[in-house]
Structure formats: C-alpha cells, structure tokens
Coordinates of C-alpha atoms in Angstrom, one line a residue:
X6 CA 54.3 -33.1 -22.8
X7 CA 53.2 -33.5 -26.5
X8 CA 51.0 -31.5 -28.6
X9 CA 47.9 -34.0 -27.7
X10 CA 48.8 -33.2 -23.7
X11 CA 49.2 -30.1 -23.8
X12 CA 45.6 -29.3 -25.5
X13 CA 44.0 -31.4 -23.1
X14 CA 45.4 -29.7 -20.6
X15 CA 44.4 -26.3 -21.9
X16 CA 41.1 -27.4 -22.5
X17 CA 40.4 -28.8 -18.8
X18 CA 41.9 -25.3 -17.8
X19 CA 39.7 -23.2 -20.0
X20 CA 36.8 -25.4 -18.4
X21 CA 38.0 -25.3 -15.1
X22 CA 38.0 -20.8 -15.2
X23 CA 34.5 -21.4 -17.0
X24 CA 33.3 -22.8 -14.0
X25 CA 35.2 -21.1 -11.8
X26 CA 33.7 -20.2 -8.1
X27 CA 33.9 -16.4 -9.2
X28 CA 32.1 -17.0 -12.4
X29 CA 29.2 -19.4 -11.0
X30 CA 28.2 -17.2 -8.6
X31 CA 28.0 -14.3 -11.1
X32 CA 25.6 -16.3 -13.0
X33 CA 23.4 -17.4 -9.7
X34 CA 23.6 -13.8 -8.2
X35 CA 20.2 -13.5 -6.6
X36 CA 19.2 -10.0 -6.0
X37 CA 18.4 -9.8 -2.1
X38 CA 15.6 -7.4 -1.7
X39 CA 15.3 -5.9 1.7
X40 CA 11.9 -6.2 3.2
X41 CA 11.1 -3.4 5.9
X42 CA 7.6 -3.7 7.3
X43 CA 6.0 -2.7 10.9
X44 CA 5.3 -6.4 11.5
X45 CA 4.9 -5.4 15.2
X46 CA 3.5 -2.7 16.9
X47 CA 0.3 -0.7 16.9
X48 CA 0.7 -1.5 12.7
X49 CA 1.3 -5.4 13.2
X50 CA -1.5 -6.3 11.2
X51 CA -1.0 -4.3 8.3
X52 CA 2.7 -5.1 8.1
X53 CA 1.9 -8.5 8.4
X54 CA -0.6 -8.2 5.7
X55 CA 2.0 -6.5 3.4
X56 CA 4.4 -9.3 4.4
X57 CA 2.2 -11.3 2.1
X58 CA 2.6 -9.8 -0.9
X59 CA 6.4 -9.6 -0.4
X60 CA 6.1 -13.7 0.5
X61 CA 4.7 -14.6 -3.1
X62 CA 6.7 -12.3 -5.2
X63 CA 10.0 -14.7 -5.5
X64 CA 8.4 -18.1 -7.1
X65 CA 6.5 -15.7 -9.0
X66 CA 8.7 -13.8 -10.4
X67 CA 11.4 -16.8 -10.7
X68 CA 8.5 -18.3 -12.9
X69 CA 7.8 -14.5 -14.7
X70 CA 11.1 -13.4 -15.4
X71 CA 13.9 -16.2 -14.6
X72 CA 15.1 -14.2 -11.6
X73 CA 15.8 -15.5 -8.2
X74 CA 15.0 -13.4 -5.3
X75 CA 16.2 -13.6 -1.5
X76 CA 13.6 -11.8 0.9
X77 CA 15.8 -10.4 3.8
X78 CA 12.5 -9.6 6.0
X79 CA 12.8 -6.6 8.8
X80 CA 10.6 -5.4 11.2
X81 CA 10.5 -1.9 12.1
X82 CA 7.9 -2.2 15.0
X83 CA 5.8 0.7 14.2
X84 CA 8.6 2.6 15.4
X85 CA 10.3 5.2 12.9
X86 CA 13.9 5.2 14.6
X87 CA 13.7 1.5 14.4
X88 CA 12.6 2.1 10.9
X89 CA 16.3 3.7 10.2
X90 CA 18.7 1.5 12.0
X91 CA 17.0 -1.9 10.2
X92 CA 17.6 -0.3 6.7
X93 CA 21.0 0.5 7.8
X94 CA 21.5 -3.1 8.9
X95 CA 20.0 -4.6 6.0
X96 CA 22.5 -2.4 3.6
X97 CA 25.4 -3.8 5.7
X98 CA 24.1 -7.5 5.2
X99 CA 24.1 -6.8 1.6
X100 CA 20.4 -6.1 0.3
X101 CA 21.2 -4.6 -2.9
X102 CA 17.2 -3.2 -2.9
X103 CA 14.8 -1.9 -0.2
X104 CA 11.4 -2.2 0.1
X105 CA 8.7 -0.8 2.4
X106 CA 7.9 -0.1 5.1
X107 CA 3.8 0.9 5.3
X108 CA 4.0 4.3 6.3
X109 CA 5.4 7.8 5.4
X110 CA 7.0 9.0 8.6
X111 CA 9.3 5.6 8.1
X112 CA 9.3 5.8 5.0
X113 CA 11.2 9.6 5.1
X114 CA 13.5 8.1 7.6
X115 CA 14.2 4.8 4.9
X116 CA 14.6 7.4 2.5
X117 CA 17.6 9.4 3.9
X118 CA 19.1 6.5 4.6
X119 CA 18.9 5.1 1.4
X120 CA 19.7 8.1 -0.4
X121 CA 23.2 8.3 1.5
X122 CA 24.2 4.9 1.5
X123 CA 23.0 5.1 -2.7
X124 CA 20.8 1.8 -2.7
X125 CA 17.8 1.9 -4.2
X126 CA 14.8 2.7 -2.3
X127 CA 11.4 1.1 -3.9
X128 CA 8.2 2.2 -1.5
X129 CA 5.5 0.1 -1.3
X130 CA 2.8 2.2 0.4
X131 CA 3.0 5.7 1.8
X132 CA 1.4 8.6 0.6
X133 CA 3.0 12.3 1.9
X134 CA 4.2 14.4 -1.1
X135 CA 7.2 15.3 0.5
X136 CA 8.8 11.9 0.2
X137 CA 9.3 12.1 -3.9
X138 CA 9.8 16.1 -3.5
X139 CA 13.8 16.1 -2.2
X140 CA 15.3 15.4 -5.1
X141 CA 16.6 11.8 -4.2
X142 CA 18.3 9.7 -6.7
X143 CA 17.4 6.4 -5.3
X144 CA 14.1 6.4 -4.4
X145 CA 11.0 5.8 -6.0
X146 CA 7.7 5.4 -4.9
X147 CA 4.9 3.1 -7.0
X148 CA 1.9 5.2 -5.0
X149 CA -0.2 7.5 -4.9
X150 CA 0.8 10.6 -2.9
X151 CA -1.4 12.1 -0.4
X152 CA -2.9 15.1 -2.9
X153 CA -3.5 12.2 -5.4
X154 CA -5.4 9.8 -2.9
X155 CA -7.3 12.9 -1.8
X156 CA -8.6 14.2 -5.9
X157 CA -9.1 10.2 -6.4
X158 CA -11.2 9.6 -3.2
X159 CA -13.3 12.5 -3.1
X160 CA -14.4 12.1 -7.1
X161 CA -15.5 8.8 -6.4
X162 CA -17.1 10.0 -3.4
X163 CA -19.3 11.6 -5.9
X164 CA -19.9 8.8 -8.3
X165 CA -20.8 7.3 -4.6
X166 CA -23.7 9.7 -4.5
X167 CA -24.8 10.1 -7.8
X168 CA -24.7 6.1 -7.7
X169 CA -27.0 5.8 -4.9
X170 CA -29.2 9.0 -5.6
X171 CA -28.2 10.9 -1.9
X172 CA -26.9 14.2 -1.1
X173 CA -25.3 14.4 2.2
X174 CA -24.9 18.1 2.8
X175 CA -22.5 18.0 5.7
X176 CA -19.7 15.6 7.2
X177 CA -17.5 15.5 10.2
X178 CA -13.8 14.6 9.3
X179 CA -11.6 12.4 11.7
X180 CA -8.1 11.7 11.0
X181 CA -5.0 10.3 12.5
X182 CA -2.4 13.0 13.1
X183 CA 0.8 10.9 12.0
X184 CA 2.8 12.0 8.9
X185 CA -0.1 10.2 6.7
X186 CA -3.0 12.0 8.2
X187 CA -1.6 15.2 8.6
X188 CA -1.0 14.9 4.8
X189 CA -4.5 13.7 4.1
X190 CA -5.6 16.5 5.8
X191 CA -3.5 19.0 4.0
X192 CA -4.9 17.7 1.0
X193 CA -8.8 18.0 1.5
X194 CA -7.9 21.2 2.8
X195 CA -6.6 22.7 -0.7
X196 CA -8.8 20.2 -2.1
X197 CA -12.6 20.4 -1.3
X198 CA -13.4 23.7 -2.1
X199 CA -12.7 23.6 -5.3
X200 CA -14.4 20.8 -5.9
X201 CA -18.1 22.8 -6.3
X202 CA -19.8 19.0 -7.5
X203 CA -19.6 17.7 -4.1
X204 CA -22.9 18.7 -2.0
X205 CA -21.4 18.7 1.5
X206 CA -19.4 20.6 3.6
X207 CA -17.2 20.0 6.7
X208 CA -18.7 21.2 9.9
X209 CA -15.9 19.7 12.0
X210 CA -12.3 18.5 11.7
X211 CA -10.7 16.1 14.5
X212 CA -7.1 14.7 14.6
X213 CA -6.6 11.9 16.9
X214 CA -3.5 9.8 17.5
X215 CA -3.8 6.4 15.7
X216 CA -2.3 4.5 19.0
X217 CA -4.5 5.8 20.9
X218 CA -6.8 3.3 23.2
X219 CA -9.6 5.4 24.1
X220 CA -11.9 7.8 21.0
X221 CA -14.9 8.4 23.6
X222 CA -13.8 12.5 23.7
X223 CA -13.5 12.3 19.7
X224 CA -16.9 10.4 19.3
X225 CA -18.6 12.8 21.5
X226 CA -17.2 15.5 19.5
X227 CA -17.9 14.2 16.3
X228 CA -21.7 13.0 17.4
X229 CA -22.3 16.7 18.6
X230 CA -21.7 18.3 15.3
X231 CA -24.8 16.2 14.1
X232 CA -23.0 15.8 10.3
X233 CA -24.8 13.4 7.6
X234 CA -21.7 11.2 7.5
X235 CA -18.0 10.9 8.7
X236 CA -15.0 11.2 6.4
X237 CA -12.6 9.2 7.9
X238 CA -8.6 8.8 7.3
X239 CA -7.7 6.0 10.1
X240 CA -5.4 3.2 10.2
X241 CA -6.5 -0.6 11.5
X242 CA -6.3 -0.3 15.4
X243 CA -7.8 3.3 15.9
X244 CA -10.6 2.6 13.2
X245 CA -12.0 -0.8 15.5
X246 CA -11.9 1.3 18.4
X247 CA -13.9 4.2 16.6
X248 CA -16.2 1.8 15.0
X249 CA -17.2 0.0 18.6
X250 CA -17.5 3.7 20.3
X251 CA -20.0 4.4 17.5
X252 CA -22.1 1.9 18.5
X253 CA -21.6 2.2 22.0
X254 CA -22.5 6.2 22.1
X255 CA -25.6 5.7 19.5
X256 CA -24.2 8.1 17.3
X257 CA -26.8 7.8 14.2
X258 CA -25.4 8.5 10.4
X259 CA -25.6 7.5 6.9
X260 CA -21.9 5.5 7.1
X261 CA -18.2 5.7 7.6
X262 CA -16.4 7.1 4.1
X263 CA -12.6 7.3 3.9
X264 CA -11.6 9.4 1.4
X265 CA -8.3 7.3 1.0
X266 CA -6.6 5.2 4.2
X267 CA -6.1 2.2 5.4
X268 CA -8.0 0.3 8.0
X269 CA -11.6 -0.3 7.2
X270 CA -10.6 -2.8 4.5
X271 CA -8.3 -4.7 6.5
X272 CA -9.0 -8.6 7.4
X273 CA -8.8 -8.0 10.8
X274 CA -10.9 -5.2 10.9
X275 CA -13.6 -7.5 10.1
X276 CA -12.7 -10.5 12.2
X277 CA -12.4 -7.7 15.2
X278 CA -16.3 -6.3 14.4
X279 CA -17.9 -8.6 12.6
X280 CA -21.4 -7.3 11.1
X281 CA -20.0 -4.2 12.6
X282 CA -17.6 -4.0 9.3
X283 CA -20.3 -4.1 6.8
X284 CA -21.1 -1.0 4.4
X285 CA -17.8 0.6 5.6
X286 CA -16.3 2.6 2.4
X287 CA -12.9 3.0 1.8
X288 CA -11.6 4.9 -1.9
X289 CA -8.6 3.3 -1.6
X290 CA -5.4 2.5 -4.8
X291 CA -6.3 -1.3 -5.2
X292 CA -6.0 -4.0 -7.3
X293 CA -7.9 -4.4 -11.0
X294 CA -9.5 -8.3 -10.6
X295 CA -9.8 -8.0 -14.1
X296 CA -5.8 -8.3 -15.2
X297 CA -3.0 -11.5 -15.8
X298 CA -1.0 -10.4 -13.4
X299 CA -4.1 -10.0 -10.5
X300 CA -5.1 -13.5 -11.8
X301 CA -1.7 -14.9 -11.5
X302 CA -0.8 -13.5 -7.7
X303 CA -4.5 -14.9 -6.8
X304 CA -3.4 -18.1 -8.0
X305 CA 0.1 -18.2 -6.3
X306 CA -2.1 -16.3 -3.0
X307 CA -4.3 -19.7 -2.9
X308 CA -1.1 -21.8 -3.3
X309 CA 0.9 -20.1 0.0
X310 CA -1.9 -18.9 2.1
X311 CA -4.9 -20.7 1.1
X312 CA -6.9 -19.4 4.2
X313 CA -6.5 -15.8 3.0
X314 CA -8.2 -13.9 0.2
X315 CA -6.7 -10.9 -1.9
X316 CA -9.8 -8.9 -1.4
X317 CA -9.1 -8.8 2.5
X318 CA -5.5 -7.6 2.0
X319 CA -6.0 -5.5 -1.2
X320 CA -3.5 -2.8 -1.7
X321 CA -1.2 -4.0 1.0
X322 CA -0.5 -7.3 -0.8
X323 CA -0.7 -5.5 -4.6
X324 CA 1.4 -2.6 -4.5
X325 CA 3.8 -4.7 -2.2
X326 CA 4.5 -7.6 -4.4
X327 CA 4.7 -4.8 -7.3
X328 CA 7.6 -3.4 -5.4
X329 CA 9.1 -6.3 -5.7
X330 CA 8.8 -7.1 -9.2
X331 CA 9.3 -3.6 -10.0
X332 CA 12.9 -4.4 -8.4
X333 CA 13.0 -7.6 -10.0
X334 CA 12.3 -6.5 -13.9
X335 CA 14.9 -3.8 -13.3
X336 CA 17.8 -6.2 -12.1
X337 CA 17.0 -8.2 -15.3
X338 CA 17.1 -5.4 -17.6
X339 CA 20.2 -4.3 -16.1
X340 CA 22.4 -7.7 -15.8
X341 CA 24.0 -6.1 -12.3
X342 CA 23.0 -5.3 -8.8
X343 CA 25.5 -2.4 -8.8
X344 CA 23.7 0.5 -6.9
X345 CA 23.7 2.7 -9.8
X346 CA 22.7 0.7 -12.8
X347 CA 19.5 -1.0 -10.9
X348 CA 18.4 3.0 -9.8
X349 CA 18.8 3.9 -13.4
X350 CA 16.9 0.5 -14.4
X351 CA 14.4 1.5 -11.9
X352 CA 14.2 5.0 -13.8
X353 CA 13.0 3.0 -17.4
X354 CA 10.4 1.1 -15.9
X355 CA 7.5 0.3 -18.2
X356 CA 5.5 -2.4 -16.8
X357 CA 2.1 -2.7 -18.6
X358 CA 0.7 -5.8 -17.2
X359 CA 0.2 -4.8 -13.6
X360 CA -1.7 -5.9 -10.6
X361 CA -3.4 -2.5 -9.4
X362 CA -5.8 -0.2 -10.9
X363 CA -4.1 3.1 -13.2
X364 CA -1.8 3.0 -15.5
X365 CA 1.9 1.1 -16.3
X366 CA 4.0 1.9 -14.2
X367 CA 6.2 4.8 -14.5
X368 CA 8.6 6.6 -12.8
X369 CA 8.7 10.4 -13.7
X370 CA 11.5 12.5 -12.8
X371 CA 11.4 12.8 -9.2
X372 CA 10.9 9.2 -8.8
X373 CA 7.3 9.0 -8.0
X374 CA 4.5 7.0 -10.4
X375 CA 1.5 8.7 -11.8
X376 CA -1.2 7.5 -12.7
X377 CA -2.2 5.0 -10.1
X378 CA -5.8 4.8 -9.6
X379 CA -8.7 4.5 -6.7
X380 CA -11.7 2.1 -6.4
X381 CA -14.4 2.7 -3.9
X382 CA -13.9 -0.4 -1.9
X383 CA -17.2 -1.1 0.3
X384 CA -17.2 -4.0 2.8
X385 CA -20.0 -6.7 2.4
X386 CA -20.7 -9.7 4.4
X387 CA -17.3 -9.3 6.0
X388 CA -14.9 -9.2 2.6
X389 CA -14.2 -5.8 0.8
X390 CA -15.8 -5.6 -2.8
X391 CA -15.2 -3.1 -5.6
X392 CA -18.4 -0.9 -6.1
X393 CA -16.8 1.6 -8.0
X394 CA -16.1 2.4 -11.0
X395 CA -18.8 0.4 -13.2
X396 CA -15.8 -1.0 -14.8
X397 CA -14.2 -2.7 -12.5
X398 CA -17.4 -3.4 -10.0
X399 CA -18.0 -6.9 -8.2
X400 CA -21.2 -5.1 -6.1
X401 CA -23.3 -2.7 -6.4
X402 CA -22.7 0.5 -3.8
X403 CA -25.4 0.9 -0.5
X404 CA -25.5 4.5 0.9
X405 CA -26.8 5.1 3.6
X406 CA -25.7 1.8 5.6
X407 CA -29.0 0.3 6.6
X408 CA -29.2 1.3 10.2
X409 CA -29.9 4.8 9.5
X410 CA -32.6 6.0 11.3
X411 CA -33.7 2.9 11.9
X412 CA -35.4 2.7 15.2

C-alpha cells in the first residue's frame, strides 16, 4: 500500500468511527420522559386533561430548544399502588425523567420510588407539603403546596369581596378527605384565623370521599348549617354530584368558592351541568394569557386538539407541559441523561418565560418552586375566565351567583 492508499484508508476509517452506530446515537439521544397520569379511574378526566399538556410539549419544545422528546405515557388508574409499580416499569424501560401523576397520595408513592431508583422526579400537580419536606434528591415539584394554595386562595377570596362589595359572614366547608383535601384542610385550619381581613367564619367542616356516588347526607348537612356560601376543595366527579344535589335539595346560597382545587374548572364539569357550571369560583395556580410561552402552547393547543380550549384545561395542561420543558431545558443544559447531572440541571433551573402565573421557575433547596401564583378562575357561559387579579382579568367577578334568593 503506498503513501496515497494508506491515507485514504485512514481517512475513510476516521469517517467511518465518526459515524459510528455508538456515536450517532449519542448525538440523536432523545430524552424519554415518563408520563404517569390517572388516565382512568374516578380521576379519568383530569388525567386525560393533563395528558394534553404532556401531548404538545415535544414539537414544541423540538422547535424551542432543539430537543427531541419520547413521551412514554402510563396510567395509574386513580389507584396509588398502581401509581408505584408503573413508575417502576417505566424506569426499567429506560425513562431517564418522570413526570406526574395528578395527585399527592401518588405522587408520595412516585416519589419513593424515584428517590431509590435515583431518577428524577418532576411533579406536575399535587399540592401536600410533605412531598418536598423528606429531603429527596430527585424530586422536584413546579406547584404550589397545599399551605401556599390555601394563603393564595383565601386572599383573593377577599379581593373577591371587596370586588363585588359583599360580606359573607359565615361559610360551610366541604372537602375531599384524600391526601389533597386532608392537606387543604390542614391548611385553612392554621390559616384562617389569622387572617382577621376576611369577614366570615366557618360554622361547619365536612370531609367526604371524592369517589363517592351519593352527597345527599353531606348536602343535608351543609344546607342545615344555613352558611352565606360553601368553601369547597372537590375534585371533578364528586363536585358534579354535589353541584346536581344542590339543586335537587334547594339549598339556597350566594355560590360555590374553592379556595384552591380542582374540579369546578374542568371541561367536563361543564359539559356534565351545563348552566349548572356558571358563576362557580375556583382560586386556582393557572396560566398568565398575557405571556410568549401561553401564546405559543395556545397556538400548538389549536394545531393538535382544535376542539379544545386552554381555558377549559387551565392548570392541568400548563403546569403539565411545564414539567416537561422544565425536563427538557435541563437535559440541554446538561448534554447527558445521566441520573445525576439532569437532577442537578434540574436544581439551576431559571426559566423566565413561563406559561403560569408567579414567578420563573425555581427550585429551592428541598426541590419545591416558590412563587407560583393563583387567579380567581370564575366559570361563565360554560368556559372558565380570569376575574382576578385586575391584571390578568378577561371578566369581571359576579358574587352572589344570580339565583340567590331569587324566588
């Protein structure tokens, strides 16, 4: 072989390692993002509301940041054992992120799994302190906690009256007595006394379970305390069954508040009830229509599901896909989906641009974002609207609802 031979061949060798098998797929890693949501179930809806904002996140983020993401979708059927064993498989299959699920109890569960298999751990929604409070290394949780949701809610449940010149001087509080609602009520607990600029008081408090098929008992009860207005933390199937034995027992008040919960702004909570929905309020985290990054999932919304609207899936599609891209800017800024490098990428998140109301998004120490924000979300004509604050406002609040005291 001559000189002239021999650096030919050298150069199709060099070419050949360039290219090698090993090397392209190093350069077209995707990051797989495991998706864990209660797609079934008595939470079906809301999973599959969140499944949404999970569904848009990889062309826009492919278009945002040059990164390819694989969804590997789960369903934890509203079952929190399930909850465990799917993040388990999904690790095994090779997600090098999870994300999820909808819901604290499962979320806890996802947690300890996560934590001692050392992926990363991104929650979506769920709200008990606890979750942010063990000291994991890999986990991190873009929402508010419980004690957050509660401050949030109940100020704007002021601005609610102030806005509307009322002063209801006693409510009845309902809530769900899952891991969520048992929080929620923990919170309002320590909460509402202190709060000395809020004109009512809480005559009664009733925990129900949020499968349950039947409120009359609870209705009765709450009717019989003859309180100005419930407070209500619910999720979606338990808050259509409490809105229609309402109605059905005559029970006569100025409206349904939730100081923070999910349910009353859901889309199928006002497909189920119709008119029935209107001048429900929820103070709920949700999404600023007033940013790039709202106007650009909107956009990409429209383009995938262009029957659905982000105003009927408001948090659930926001602080999902911001899960997502919260995994997504971190694998970029860390070149690797090693465990260890994306958790402590994950650690120096400073994303500015965002699609829900508060601040960029943070991580402090134990994980958990602060600064995440409420609007008081009131539902008009069947689609939620912002009525609170001024700032962000696409309507102006109505409180009482008009049926009260009407004859």
């Amino acid at each position: 072989m001559n000189r002239r031979d021999f650096n030919k061949a050298a150069a199709a060798a060099g070419a050949a390692a360039a290219f090698s098998p090993l090397n392209v797929a190093a350069q077209a890693q995707k990051l797989k993002v495991g998706v864990i949501l209660p797609r079934s179930g008595v939470q079906g809806a809301i999973g599959q509301s969140c499944q949404m904002g999970a569904d848009i996140a990889p062309p826009l983020i492919k278009e945002m940041l040059g990164v390819d993401v694989e969804l590997m979708n789960a369903d934890w059927e509203s079952n929190v054992d399930t909850a465990r064993t799917r993040a388990e498989r999904l690790i095994q299959e090779g997600a090098h992120v999870l994300v999820g699920p909808f819901d604290s109890g499962a979320a806890s569960a996802i947690a300890q799994v996560a934590e001692q298999r050392g992926i990363p751990f991104v929650i979506n929604i769920a709200a008990a302190p606890p979750i942010t409070e063990q000291g994991y290394k890999f986990v991190f949780r873009n929402f508010p906690t419980a004690i957050d949701l509660t401050v949030n809610g109940l100020g704007l449940i002021g601005d609610l009256f102030r806005a509307t010149n009322v002063a209801p001087r006693t409510a009845v509080f309902m809530h769900v007595n899952d891991t969520f609602g048992q929080a929620m009520n923990k919170g309002i607990s320590a909460t509402l006394p202190r709060l000395t600029q809020l004109p009512f008081r809480i005559v009664d408090t009733i925990s129900y379970d949020p499968a349950a098929k039947d409120l009359s008992v609870e209705v009765s009860k709450a009717k019989a305390a003859n309180a100005d207005f419930l407070l209500l933390v619910c999720r979606l199937n338990d808050a259509i069954i409490l809105r229609r034995e309402i109605v059905k027992q005559r029970w006569n008040m100025m409206g349904i508040v939730s100081p923070g919960s999910p349910g009353l702004y859901e889309d199928q909570y006002a497909k189920a009830l119709g008119k029935l929905s209107d001048f429900a309020i929820s103070n709920n985290p949700w999404y600023n229509p007033k940013t790039k990054m709202t106007a650009a999932v909107v956009k990409q919304l429209a383009k995938q599901f262009p029957k659905d609207r982000l105003n009927n899936h408001g948090a659930n599609i926001s602080y999902t896909f911001e899960s997502i891209l919260i995994a997504a800017d971190s694998y970029k800024r860390a070149g690797s989906t090693n465990p260890k490098q994306l958790a402590d990428a994950i650690r120096q998140t400073n994303i500015i641009d965002r699609v829900s109301l508060g601040g960029p998004i943070k991580f402090n120490a134990k994980g958990q974002v602060e600064g995440n924000l409420s609007a008081c979300v009131q539902n008009r004509d069947g689609t939620p609207r912002v009525v609170l604050p001024e700032s962000a406002a696409e309507a102006k609040p109505v409180f009482p609802w008009p049926d009260y005291k009407r004859a």
